[in-house]
Amino acid sequence: MNSRRVTAAGAVLAGAMLLAACGSGSSSGSKPAGAASGATGASAGAAGKVDLTFWAWDPGMDKVVALWNAAHPDIHVTLSNPAGGDQLVSKMITAHQAKHGPDIAKVEYQSLPGLVANGVVKDITADTTQAVADFDDATLEGVRFQGKVYGVPQDFAPLMLFYRADLFKKYGLKVPTTWDEYAQEAATLHQKDPSAYMTNFDAADPGWFTGLAQQAGADWWTTQGDSWHVDINGAPTKKVADYWQGLVNKGVVQKNPSFSPQWNKEMNSGTLATWISGAWAPAQIGGIAPSTSGKWAVAPLPAWTAGDKTTGIWGGSAVTVTTDSAHPAQAAQFASWLNTDPAALTAQVKYINIYPAATSGRSLPILDTPPAFFPNQPDYYTQVKNVAPTARSFSMWGPDVTVTFAAYSDKFGAALQSGTSFDAALDAIQNSTTADMKKLGFGLH
């Protein structure tokens, strides 16, 4: 872990007492041992079967959990899908305040520092010593703070360009390798068919835009000592915003948010020719646009400069154990199995289309076969493997990412509705983030 990351993690953890006023838990306020199932983790063996709850949103995760339950009759995991992404984080915090959180939860990497500071997720270092040996240091950076492990990495999600190969052929489009080419092809497509658009600008989910900012070289949060610097509206991110405002103003991209009913319809009908998404996209497309199987292909993300292979990351998650769990050792055992066991990883590739975070998982035989929804691209996982080494995230995530992401949805949504400046939206997100950090007691420079 680099020194800047250690410093940032220290600043997050140092703010835990300040965040406590916002409802974080403590050891004295945690759920009493046995509150969930009548037995503590230490006495689980004597008490018999342990029941664990697992919050996650992956389509197909039920099939993976079923493998665990069949092989571990004494530790039963019940899967629930209350929400996804940062919405799940909000539910986790609310549940923790009521002392009724799940035992295990999937958490995107950017949300983990805030959950650590809020006392929602548990230090599982002692229960994951064997599991963490299967991850490289770059992967562990997302879950390890001040030498303590707070989650087991699940997947790695570099941004890729997913495109409708049939539509590109129909309209004579070239797969773009630069953002200039992408804009040119977007204009050509819409000129040939005014009802067709290259993609949508999603003002509801910030994940894709964050990844594009990373590709452009942005670092939204950095630290110096215990002081933070926030640069959400810096030059790299404004370059991205200006580019997409140009496409929106020209009318060559749609404005519907991803995963909305209208967007689902457009993906299925062929109204949208591309989707900028993480490597996990095939599992989502199968549910969103079931009639398009075999029509999609994947390519590296277009570059700002020809030949530059840098991409960003959308999502990627860890499996955490909450401080509300009465059985943390067993919960950590499941989290470790889920993300290091060859059978579990194979099932996740098969049913969820993850690209494994575990080093050994990236050599699984199943990765020689493309996702079921991409039967015409046998080199799908080779494409991801080639891109993965050049994917970059921010050097660190801030302590109030949920505030930043909520501001993104509010400010970009308003800008799309009113036709106002995306740059101004970034300025407003910057102000919302810094104001919240000051309120929580974090020093800024």
Short mmCIF file of C-alpha atoms in Angstrom, two decimals, residues 94-309:
data_model
loop_
_atom_site.label_atom_id
_atom_site.label_comp_id
_atom_site.label_asym_id
_atom_site.label_seq_id
_atom_site.Cartn_x
_atom_site.Cartn_y
_atom_site.Cartn_z
CA THR A 94 -29.68 2.66 8.65
CA ALA A 95 -29.77 -1.00 9.63
CA HIS A 96 -26.64 -0.57 11.74
CA GLN A 97 -28.18 2.36 13.60
CA ALA A 98 -31.11 0.07 14.44
CA LYS A 99 -28.62 -2.73 15.33
CA HIS A 100 -30.25 -5.03 12.77
CA GLY A 101 -27.66 -5.15 10.00
CA PRO A 102 -26.91 -8.26 7.94
CA ASP A 103 -23.99 -10.54 8.76
CA ILE A 104 -22.35 -10.12 5.36
CA ALA A 105 -22.68 -7.44 2.69
CA LYS A 106 -21.28 -6.71 -0.72
CA VAL A 107 -19.75 -3.21 -0.79
CA GLU A 108 -18.23 -1.29 -3.68
CA TYR A 109 -14.65 -0.30 -2.97
CA GLN A 110 -15.35 3.45 -2.95
CA SER A 111 -17.92 3.04 -0.18
CA LEU A 112 -15.75 1.04 2.18
CA PRO A 113 -13.81 3.91 3.86
CA GLY A 114 -17.03 5.59 4.95
CA LEU A 115 -18.45 2.34 6.30
CA VAL A 116 -15.24 1.72 8.24
CA ALA A 117 -15.42 5.19 9.76
CA ASN A 118 -19.08 4.70 10.61
CA GLY A 119 -18.32 1.45 12.42
CA VAL A 120 -20.56 -0.57 10.10
CA VAL A 121 -18.03 -3.13 8.84
CA LYS A 122 -15.71 -5.22 10.97
CA ASP A 123 -11.95 -5.70 10.98
CA ILE A 124 -11.62 -9.31 9.76
CA THR A 125 -7.83 -9.48 9.58
CA ALA A 126 -7.53 -12.45 11.94
CA ASP A 127 -10.14 -14.47 10.06
CA THR A 128 -8.81 -13.88 6.53
CA THR A 129 -5.05 -14.48 6.79
CA GLN A 130 -5.15 -17.38 4.33
CA ALA A 131 -7.62 -15.72 1.97
CA VAL A 132 -5.69 -12.47 1.51
CA ALA A 133 -2.65 -14.39 0.29
CA ASP A 134 -4.56 -14.89 -2.98
CA PHE A 135 -4.63 -11.16 -3.81
CA ASP A 136 -1.95 -8.78 -5.00
CA ASP A 137 -1.19 -5.58 -3.09
CA ALA A 138 -2.92 -3.38 -5.66
CA THR A 139 -6.17 -5.27 -5.14
CA LEU A 140 -5.86 -5.30 -1.35
CA GLU A 141 -5.42 -1.51 -1.29
CA GLY A 142 -9.16 -1.21 -1.65
CA VAL A 143 -9.93 -3.18 1.52
CA ARG A 144 -6.95 -2.71 3.82
CA PHE A 145 -6.51 0.35 6.02
CA GLN A 146 -3.70 0.83 8.57
CA GLY A 147 -2.77 -2.82 8.05
CA LYS A 148 -6.25 -4.12 8.87
CA VAL A 149 -8.48 -5.97 6.41
CA TYR A 150 -12.14 -4.92 6.21
CA GLY A 151 -13.32 -7.02 3.28
CA VAL A 152 -12.40 -9.78 0.84
CA PRO A 153 -12.14 -8.45 -2.76
CA GLN A 154 -14.68 -9.96 -5.11
CA ASP A 155 -14.10 -8.59 -8.59
CA PHE A 156 -12.15 -6.17 -10.73
CA ALA A 157 -14.13 -4.05 -13.18
CA PRO A 158 -12.17 -2.05 -15.79
CA LEU A 159 -14.28 0.17 -18.03
CA MET A 160 -14.84 -1.27 -21.50
CA LEU A 161 -16.78 -0.24 -24.59
CA PHE A 162 -19.72 -2.57 -25.23
CA TYR A 163 -21.20 -2.13 -28.69
CA ARG A 164 -23.89 -3.63 -30.88
CA ALA A 165 -21.85 -5.34 -33.60
CA ASP A 166 -24.94 -5.77 -35.75
CA LEU A 167 -25.79 -2.07 -35.64
CA PHE A 168 -22.21 -1.04 -36.34
CA LYS A 169 -22.30 -3.27 -39.43
CA LYS A 170 -25.74 -2.02 -40.49
CA TYR A 171 -24.74 1.64 -40.34
CA GLY A 172 -21.13 1.21 -41.49
CA LEU A 173 -19.64 2.43 -38.22
CA LYS A 174 -16.04 1.92 -37.15
CA VAL A 175 -15.27 0.76 -33.62
CA PRO A 176 -13.72 3.93 -32.18
CA THR A 177 -10.28 3.85 -30.58
CA THR A 178 -10.26 7.52 -29.50
CA TRP A 179 -12.92 9.81 -28.05
CA ASP A 180 -12.70 12.01 -31.14
CA GLU A 181 -13.61 8.99 -33.26
CA TYR A 182 -16.42 8.11 -30.85
CA ALA A 183 -17.95 11.56 -31.32
CA GLN A 184 -17.62 11.29 -35.10
CA GLU A 185 -19.29 7.87 -35.19
CA ALA A 186 -22.04 9.13 -32.87
CA ALA A 187 -22.81 11.94 -35.31
CA THR A 188 -22.75 9.55 -38.28
CA LEU A 189 -25.13 7.11 -36.60
CA HIS A 190 -27.67 9.76 -35.67
CA GLN A 191 -27.48 11.30 -39.13
CA LYS A 192 -28.20 7.94 -40.78
CA ASP A 193 -30.99 7.10 -38.33
CA PRO A 194 -32.37 9.99 -36.23
CA SER A 195 -34.06 7.48 -33.92
CA ALA A 196 -30.70 5.87 -33.04
CA TYR A 197 -28.15 7.16 -30.53
CA MET A 198 -24.60 6.16 -29.70
CA THR A 199 -25.35 5.84 -25.99
CA ASN A 200 -26.97 7.72 -23.10
CA PHE A 201 -25.61 10.27 -20.66
CA ASP A 202 -26.49 8.82 -17.26
CA ALA A 203 -27.03 11.54 -14.67
CA ALA A 204 -28.39 9.10 -12.09
CA ASP A 205 -25.51 6.67 -11.61
CA PRO A 206 -22.09 8.32 -11.17
CA GLY A 207 -20.08 5.10 -11.51
CA TRP A 208 -19.40 5.34 -15.25
CA PHE A 209 -18.57 9.06 -15.12
CA THR A 210 -16.20 8.49 -12.20
CA GLY A 211 -14.39 5.84 -14.26
CA LEU A 212 -14.06 8.26 -17.17
CA ALA A 213 -12.59 10.88 -14.84
CA GLN A 214 -10.08 8.29 -13.64
CA GLN A 215 -9.12 7.51 -17.24
CA ALA A 216 -8.54 11.23 -17.84
CA GLY A 217 -6.12 11.37 -14.91
CA ALA A 218 -8.30 12.82 -12.15
CA ASP A 219 -7.71 12.25 -8.45
CA TRP A 220 -10.76 13.51 -6.62
CA TRP A 221 -9.26 13.05 -3.15
CA THR A 222 -5.64 13.34 -1.99
CA THR A 223 -4.06 13.99 1.39
CA GLN A 224 -1.13 15.77 2.96
CA GLY A 225 -0.61 14.60 6.50
CA ASP A 226 -4.08 14.54 8.07
CA SER A 227 -5.41 17.19 5.70
CA TRP A 228 -7.48 16.44 2.61
CA HIS A 229 -7.55 18.05 -0.82
CA VAL A 230 -10.69 17.66 -2.95
CA ASP A 231 -10.39 18.14 -6.72
CA ILE A 232 -13.68 16.95 -8.20
CA ASN A 233 -13.92 20.02 -10.46
CA GLY A 234 -10.30 19.91 -11.60
CA ALA A 235 -9.14 20.12 -15.22
CA PRO A 236 -9.20 16.34 -16.01
CA THR A 237 -12.81 15.92 -14.88
CA LYS A 238 -13.94 19.13 -16.59
CA LYS A 239 -12.43 17.79 -19.81
CA VAL A 240 -14.70 14.76 -19.50
CA ALA A 241 -17.73 16.89 -18.63
CA ASP A 242 -17.15 19.27 -21.53
CA TYR A 243 -16.82 16.36 -23.96
CA TRP A 244 -20.13 14.83 -22.92
CA GLN A 245 -21.91 18.17 -22.81
CA GLY A 246 -20.91 18.56 -26.44
CA LEU A 247 -22.52 15.23 -27.35
CA VAL A 248 -25.66 16.06 -25.36
CA ASN A 249 -25.97 19.49 -26.95
CA LYS A 250 -25.63 17.97 -30.43
CA GLY A 251 -28.43 15.53 -29.61
CA VAL A 252 -26.43 12.43 -30.52
CA VAL A 253 -26.78 10.78 -27.09
CA GLN A 254 -29.90 10.09 -25.07
CA LYS A 255 -30.58 11.51 -21.61
CA ASN A 256 -32.37 8.58 -19.97
CA PRO A 257 -30.65 7.13 -16.88
CA SER A 258 -29.23 3.64 -17.16
CA PHE A 259 -31.36 0.87 -15.67
CA SER A 260 -34.53 2.93 -16.05
CA PRO A 261 -37.51 1.31 -17.84
CA GLN A 262 -37.03 3.60 -20.84
CA TRP A 263 -33.30 2.81 -21.06
CA ASN A 264 -34.01 -0.92 -20.79
CA LYS A 265 -36.45 -0.59 -23.69
CA GLU A 266 -33.91 1.34 -25.77
CA MET A 267 -31.16 -1.19 -25.09
CA ASN A 268 -33.46 -4.02 -26.15
CA SER A 269 -34.80 -2.30 -29.27
CA GLY A 270 -31.44 -1.22 -30.68
CA THR A 271 -32.00 2.50 -30.10
CA LEU A 272 -28.64 2.62 -28.27
CA ALA A 273 -25.54 1.34 -30.07
CA THR A 274 -23.03 1.30 -27.20
CA TRP A 275 -22.79 1.12 -23.43
CA ILE A 276 -19.74 2.28 -21.47
CA SER A 277 -19.63 -0.13 -18.58
CA GLY A 278 -17.53 -2.36 -16.35
CA ALA A 279 -16.41 -5.86 -17.23
CA TRP A 280 -19.45 -7.17 -15.36
CA ALA A 281 -21.84 -5.85 -18.03
CA PRO A 282 -22.74 -9.11 -19.84
CA ALA A 283 -24.75 -10.39 -16.88
CA GLN A 284 -26.67 -7.10 -16.74
CA ILE A 285 -27.32 -6.91 -20.49
CA GLY A 286 -28.81 -10.40 -20.42
CA GLY A 287 -31.54 -9.18 -18.08
CA ILE A 288 -31.94 -5.73 -19.60
CA ALA A 289 -32.00 -6.65 -23.30
CA PRO A 290 -32.71 -10.39 -23.58
CA SER A 291 -33.50 -10.23 -27.29
CA THR A 292 -29.99 -9.03 -28.16
CA SER A 293 -27.97 -12.12 -27.27
CA GLY A 294 -25.04 -12.60 -29.64
CA LYS A 295 -25.35 -9.08 -31.03
CA TRP A 296 -22.91 -7.40 -28.62
CA ALA A 297 -19.14 -7.21 -28.65
CA VAL A 298 -16.56 -5.62 -26.36
CA ALA A 299 -13.56 -3.41 -27.14
CA PRO A 300 -11.13 -1.29 -25.13
CA LEU A 301 -12.45 2.09 -24.03
CA PRO A 302 -11.68 4.89 -26.49
CA ALA A 303 -8.57 6.89 -25.55
CA TRP A 304 -8.02 10.62 -25.23
CA THR A 305 -4.71 10.18 -27.07
CA ALA A 306 -4.28 7.54 -29.77
CA GLY A 307 -2.40 4.55 -28.44
CA ASP A 308 -2.98 5.29 -24.76
CA LYS A 309 -4.39 2.13 -23.14
#
